[in-house]
PDB file of C-alpha atoms in Angstrom:
ATOM      1  CA  MET Y   1      10.361  -2.895 -34.926  1.00 47.00           C
ATOM      2  CA  SER Y   2      10.366  -5.000 -31.915  1.00 59.00           C
ATOM      3  CA  ILE Y   3      13.477  -6.450 -30.583  1.00 64.00           C
ATOM      4  CA  LEU Y   4      11.406  -9.376 -29.302  1.00 64.00           C
ATOM      5  CA  GLN Y   5       9.811 -10.412 -32.763  1.00 72.00           C
ATOM      6  CA  ASP Y   6      12.406 -13.044 -33.002  1.00 80.00           C
ATOM      7  CA  ILE Y   7      12.385 -14.481 -29.710  1.00 85.00           C
ATOM      8  CA  PRO Y   8      10.516 -17.703 -29.379  1.00 90.00           C
ATOM      9  CA  VAL Y   9       7.064 -17.820 -27.613  1.00 88.00           C
ATOM     10  CA  SER Y  10       8.288 -19.725 -24.804  1.00 91.00           C
ATOM     11  CA  VAL Y  11      11.111 -17.200 -23.777  1.00 89.00           C
ATOM     12  CA  GLN Y  12       8.604 -14.271 -24.125  1.00 85.00           C
ATOM     13  CA  LEU Y  13       6.276 -16.088 -21.609  1.00 88.00           C
ATOM     14  CA  ASP Y  14       9.372 -16.445 -19.494  1.00 91.00           C
ATOM     15  CA  LEU Y  15      10.123 -12.747 -19.847  1.00 85.00           C
ATOM     16  CA  ASN Y  16       6.522 -12.099 -18.975  1.00 88.00           C
ATOM     17  CA  ASN Y  17       6.642 -14.325 -15.873  1.00 88.00           C
ATOM     18  CA  LEU Y  18      10.013 -12.634 -14.772  1.00 92.00           C
ATOM     19  CA  PHE Y  19       8.326  -9.237 -14.565  1.00 94.00           C
ATOM     20  CA  VAL Y  20       4.467  -9.540 -14.190  1.00 95.00           C
ATOM     21  CA  GLY Y  21       3.693 -10.393 -10.778  1.00 95.00           C
ATOM     22  CA  GLU Y  22       0.364 -11.560  -8.709  1.00 96.00           C
ATOM     23  CA  LYS Y  23      -2.826 -10.104 -10.168  1.00 96.00           C
ATOM     24  CA  LEU Y  24      -3.974  -7.407  -8.086  1.00 97.00           C
ATOM     25  CA  GLY Y  25      -7.425  -6.556  -9.582  1.00 94.00           C
ATOM     26  CA  HIS Y  26      -9.282  -5.805 -12.610  1.00 91.00           C
ATOM     27  CA  GLY Y  27     -11.774  -3.356 -14.231  1.00 84.00           C
ATOM     28  CA  TRP Y  28     -13.817  -3.409 -17.130  1.00 84.00           C
ATOM     29  CA  HIS Y  29     -11.093  -2.643 -19.583  1.00 88.00           C
ATOM     30  CA  ARG Y  30      -7.978  -3.374 -17.664  1.00 92.00           C
ATOM     31  CA  GLU Y  31      -6.023  -6.103 -15.405  1.00 95.00           C
ATOM     32  CA  VAL Y  32      -3.431  -4.717 -12.904  1.00 97.00           C
ATOM     33  CA  TYR Y  33      -0.546  -7.053 -11.772  1.00 97.00           C
ATOM     34  CA  ALA Y  34       2.192  -6.338  -9.222  1.00 98.00           C
ATOM     35  CA  HIS Y  35       5.618  -5.494 -10.808  1.00 98.00           C
ATOM     36  CA  ALA Y  36       7.555  -8.665  -9.898  1.00 96.00           C
ATOM     37  CA  LEU Y  37      10.915  -6.913  -9.404  1.00 97.00           C
ATOM     38  CA  ASP Y  38       9.669  -3.509  -7.995  1.00 98.00           C
ATOM     39  CA  PRO Y  39       7.085  -3.493  -5.563  1.00 97.00           C
ATOM     40  CA  SER Y  40       6.540   0.130  -5.725  1.00 98.00           C
ATOM     41  CA  LEU Y  41       5.190  -0.495  -9.359  1.00 99.00           C
ATOM     42  CA  VAL Y  42       2.056  -2.044 -11.025  1.00 98.00           C
ATOM     43  CA  ILE Y  43       1.649  -3.142 -14.521  1.00 98.00           C
ATOM     44  CA  LYS Y  44      -1.701  -2.455 -16.113  1.00 97.00           C
ATOM     45  CA  LEU Y  45      -2.649  -4.687 -19.195  1.00 95.00           C
ATOM     46  CA  GLU Y  46      -5.452  -3.371 -21.300  1.00 92.00           C
ATOM     47  CA  THR Y  47      -7.860  -6.216 -22.000  1.00 86.00           C
ATOM     48  CA  LYS Y  48      -8.464  -7.890 -25.238  1.00 74.00           C
ATOM     49  CA  ASP Y  49     -10.751  -5.816 -27.631  1.00 75.00           C
ATOM     50  CA  SER Y  50     -11.321  -3.302 -24.938  1.00 69.00           C
ATOM     51  CA  LYS Y  51     -10.925  -0.384 -27.608  1.00 76.00           C
ATOM     52  CA  GLN Y  52     -11.225   2.096 -24.853  1.00 81.00           C
ATOM     53  CA  PHE Y  53      -7.380   3.114 -24.525  1.00 91.00           C
ATOM     54  CA  CYS Y  54      -7.514   3.706 -20.781  1.00 92.00           C
ATOM     55  CA  ASN Y  55      -3.689   3.188 -20.583  1.00 96.00           C
ATOM     56  CA  ILE Y  56      -3.148   5.802 -23.292  1.00 96.00           C
ATOM     57  CA  HIS Y  57      -5.463   8.095 -21.807  1.00 95.00           C
ATOM     58  CA  GLU Y  58      -3.666   7.779 -18.172  1.00 96.00           C
ATOM     59  CA  TRP Y  59      -0.493   8.441 -19.585  1.00 98.00           C
ATOM     60  CA  ALA Y  60      -1.558  11.539 -21.657  1.00 97.00           C
ATOM     61  CA  ILE Y  61      -3.206  12.827 -18.498  1.00 95.00           C
ATOM     62  CA  TRP Y  62      -0.202  12.324 -16.359  1.00 98.00           C
ATOM     63  CA  ASP Y  63       2.310  13.557 -19.010  1.00 98.00           C
ATOM     64  CA  GLU Y  64       0.142  16.752 -19.366  1.00 95.00           C
ATOM     65  CA  PHE Y  65      -0.317  17.501 -15.628  1.00 96.00           C
ATOM     66  CA  LYS Y  66       2.860  15.934 -13.987  1.00 98.00           C
ATOM     67  CA  ASP Y  67       4.425  19.229 -13.484  1.00 98.00           C
ATOM     68  CA  ASP Y  68       1.598  21.150 -12.235  1.00 96.00           C
ATOM     69  CA  PRO Y  69       1.558  20.938  -8.388  1.00 96.00           C
ATOM     70  CA  GLU Y  70      -2.234  21.331  -8.264  1.00 95.00           C
ATOM     71  CA  LEU Y  71      -3.293  18.663 -10.533  1.00 94.00           C
ATOM     72  CA  SER Y  72      -0.525  16.229 -10.519  1.00 97.00           C
ATOM     73  CA  LYS Y  73      -1.041  15.695  -6.777  1.00 97.00           C
ATOM     74  CA  TRP Y  74      -4.468  13.971  -7.616  1.00 97.00           C
ATOM     75  CA  PHE Y  75      -2.819  11.261  -9.764  1.00 97.00           C
ATOM     76  CA  ALA Y  76      -0.686   8.109  -9.272  1.00 98.00           C
ATOM     77  CA  PRO Y  77       2.283   8.723 -11.146  1.00 99.00           C
ATOM     78  CA  CYS Y  78       2.772   6.848 -14.591  1.00 99.00           C
ATOM     79  CA  VAL Y  79       6.297   5.571 -15.231  1.00 99.00           C
ATOM     80  CA  ALA Y  80       6.277   3.960 -18.632  1.00 98.00           C
ATOM     81  CA  ILE Y  81       3.780   2.684 -21.320  1.00 98.00           C
ATOM     82  CA  SER Y  82       4.485   0.373 -24.261  1.00 94.00           C
ATOM     83  CA  ALA Y  83       4.599   1.572 -27.863  1.00 93.00           C
ATOM     84  CA  ASN Y  84       0.906   0.660 -28.430  1.00 91.00           C
ATOM     85  CA  GLY Y  85      -0.470   1.614 -25.209  1.00 93.00           C
ATOM     86  CA  SER Y  86      -1.399  -1.847 -24.198  1.00 93.00           C
ATOM     87  CA  VAL Y  87       0.955  -1.887 -21.149  1.00 95.00           C
ATOM     88  CA  LEU Y  88       1.232   0.834 -18.612  1.00 97.00           C
ATOM     89  CA  VAL Y  89       3.696   0.916 -15.605  1.00 98.00           C
ATOM     90  CA  GLN Y  90       2.361   3.084 -12.662  1.00 99.00           C
ATOM     91  CA  LYS Y  91       3.313   3.752  -8.999  1.00 99.00           C
ATOM     92  CA  ARG Y  92       1.511   1.339  -6.822  1.00 99.00           C
ATOM     93  CA  THR Y  93      -0.887   2.919  -4.338  1.00 98.00           C
ATOM     94  CA  GLY Y  94      -1.709   1.953  -0.842  1.00 97.00           C
ATOM     95  CA  PRO Y  95      -5.040   1.209   0.503  1.00 96.00           C
ATOM     96  CA  ILE Y  96      -7.656   4.216   1.172  1.00 96.00           C
ATOM     97  CA  ALA Y  97     -10.239   4.491   3.914  1.00 94.00           C
ATOM     98  CA  LYS Y  98     -12.183   7.280   2.241  1.00 93.00           C
ATOM     99  CA  ARG Y  99     -12.413   9.366  -0.826  1.00 92.00           C
ATOM    100  CA  PRO Y 100     -11.702  12.992  -0.476  1.00 94.00           C
ATOM    101  CA  ALA Y 101     -14.845  15.198  -0.071  1.00 94.00           C
ATOM    102  CA  ARG Y 102     -13.755  17.828  -2.671  1.00 94.00           C
ATOM    103  CA  ILE Y 103     -11.878  16.894  -6.027  1.00 93.00           C
ATOM    104  CA  PRO Y 104     -11.125  18.610  -9.357  1.00 92.00           C
ATOM    105  CA  SER Y 105     -14.023  18.371 -11.738  1.00 89.00           C
ATOM    106  CA  LEU Y 106     -11.750  16.720 -14.585  1.00 89.00           C
ATOM    107  CA  LEU Y 107     -11.964  13.344 -12.439  1.00 91.00           C
ATOM    108  CA  ALA Y 108     -14.599  10.856 -13.325  1.00 90.00           C
ATOM    109  CA  ASP Y 109     -15.124   7.429 -12.370  1.00 90.00           C
ATOM    110  CA  THR Y 110     -14.407   8.313  -8.693  1.00 93.00           C
ATOM    111  CA  HIS Y 111     -15.825   5.201  -6.921  1.00 93.00           C
ATOM    112  CA  ILE Y 112     -13.578   4.067  -3.790  1.00 94.00           C
ATOM    113  CA  ASN Y 113     -11.783   1.284  -5.855  1.00 94.00           C
ATOM    114  CA  ASN Y 114     -10.320   3.681  -8.127  1.00 95.00           C
ATOM    115  CA  TRP Y 115      -8.623   5.646  -5.349  1.00 97.00           C
ATOM    116  CA  GLY Y 116      -5.435   4.753  -2.971  1.00 98.00           C
ATOM    117  CA  THR Y 117      -2.609   6.419  -1.206  1.00 98.00           C
ATOM    118  CA  TYR Y 118       0.378   7.800  -2.534  1.00 98.00           C
ATOM    119  CA  LYS Y 119       3.014   9.474  -0.603  1.00 97.00           C
ATOM    120  CA  ARG Y 120       0.383   9.491   2.282  1.00 95.00           C
ATOM    121  CA  ARG Y 121      -2.122  11.529   0.115  1.00 96.00           C
ATOM    122  CA  ALA Y 122      -5.268  10.464  -1.485  1.00 97.00           C
ATOM    123  CA  VAL Y 123      -4.731   9.924  -5.230  1.00 98.00           C
ATOM    124  CA  MET Y 124      -6.643   8.237  -8.176  1.00 96.00           C
ATOM    125  CA  HIS Y 125      -4.743   5.338  -9.712  1.00 97.00           C
ATOM    126  CA  ASP Y 126      -7.279   4.444 -12.413  1.00 95.00           C
ATOM    127  CA  TYR Y 127      -8.064   7.865 -14.197  1.00 93.00           C
ATOM    128  CA  GLY Y 128      -8.498   6.266 -17.797  1.00 89.00           C
ATOM    129  CA  ASN Y 129     -11.892   7.496 -17.644  1.00 85.00           C
ATOM    130  CA  HIS Y 130     -12.070  11.116 -17.154  1.00 86.00           C
ATOM    131  CA  ASN Y 131     -14.174  14.279 -17.682  1.00 86.00           C
ATOM    132  CA  LEU Y 132     -11.499  16.381 -19.588  1.00 83.00           C
ATOM    133  CA  PHE Y 133     -13.701  16.816 -22.593  1.00 83.00           C
ATOM    134  CA  ASP Y 134     -16.843  17.886 -20.592  1.00 85.00           C
ATOM    135  CA  VAL Y 135     -14.915  20.393 -18.719  1.00 83.00           C
ATOM    136  CA  ALA Y 136     -13.387  21.750 -22.056  1.00 82.00           C
ATOM    137  CA  ARG Y 137     -16.876  21.845 -23.513  1.00 85.00           C
ATOM    138  CA  LYS Y 138     -17.982  23.961 -20.681  1.00 88.00           C
ATOM    139  CA  LYS Y 139     -15.218  26.212 -20.021  1.00 83.00           C
ATOM    140  CA  TRP Y 140     -13.795  26.904 -23.613  1.00 79.00           C
ATOM    141  CA  LYS Y 141     -14.074  30.466 -25.081  1.00 82.00           C
ATOM    142  CA  MET Y 142     -12.829  32.193 -28.189  1.00 79.00           C
ATOM    143  CA  VAL Y 143      -9.459  33.582 -28.429  1.00 77.00           C
ATOM    144  CA  ASP Y 144      -7.597  35.683 -30.731  1.00 84.00           C
ATOM    145  CA  LEU Y 145      -5.346  33.660 -33.245  1.00 81.00           C
ATOM    146  CA  PRO Y 146      -1.805  34.782 -32.690  1.00 82.00           C
ATOM    147  CA  VAL Y 147       0.010  36.401 -35.750  1.00 85.00           C
ATOM    148  CA  ASP Y 148       2.164  33.343 -37.475  1.00 80.00           C
ATOM    149  CA  THR Y 149       5.886  34.139 -36.839  1.00 73.00           C
ATOM    150  CA  TYR Y 150       7.575  32.027 -39.536  1.00 70.00           C
TER     151      TYR Y 150
END
């Protein structure tokens, strides 16, 4: 249950305007805005009827790899996600001149507009489309099922 459900629409719009800054860009499934109160962040809004769940994918990927030093360095960090995934807050990246020559095979949709710099290194800031399932399909193997311990 949302604490905002009883707030008038005019106040909700005012709240949006307080936090959502200038539009920085858009893609097929999302629009990206500056965070009005914190210039180190962006707000990604899943576009109406997208049904691609790119914010949820990015959040899940970041959450899975954030503690892996070899993989986390390739992604702009995610900071927060709304309950239904339509709003994602991510660290803002700077401009990049060119993409890295070699990248992990799980990255997809790797055109230059999906890259930026974060802490002076190249990172993807749009990784909602990925190759994780393709990589898993090619690399999976049979393993012994552990004995139940409960």
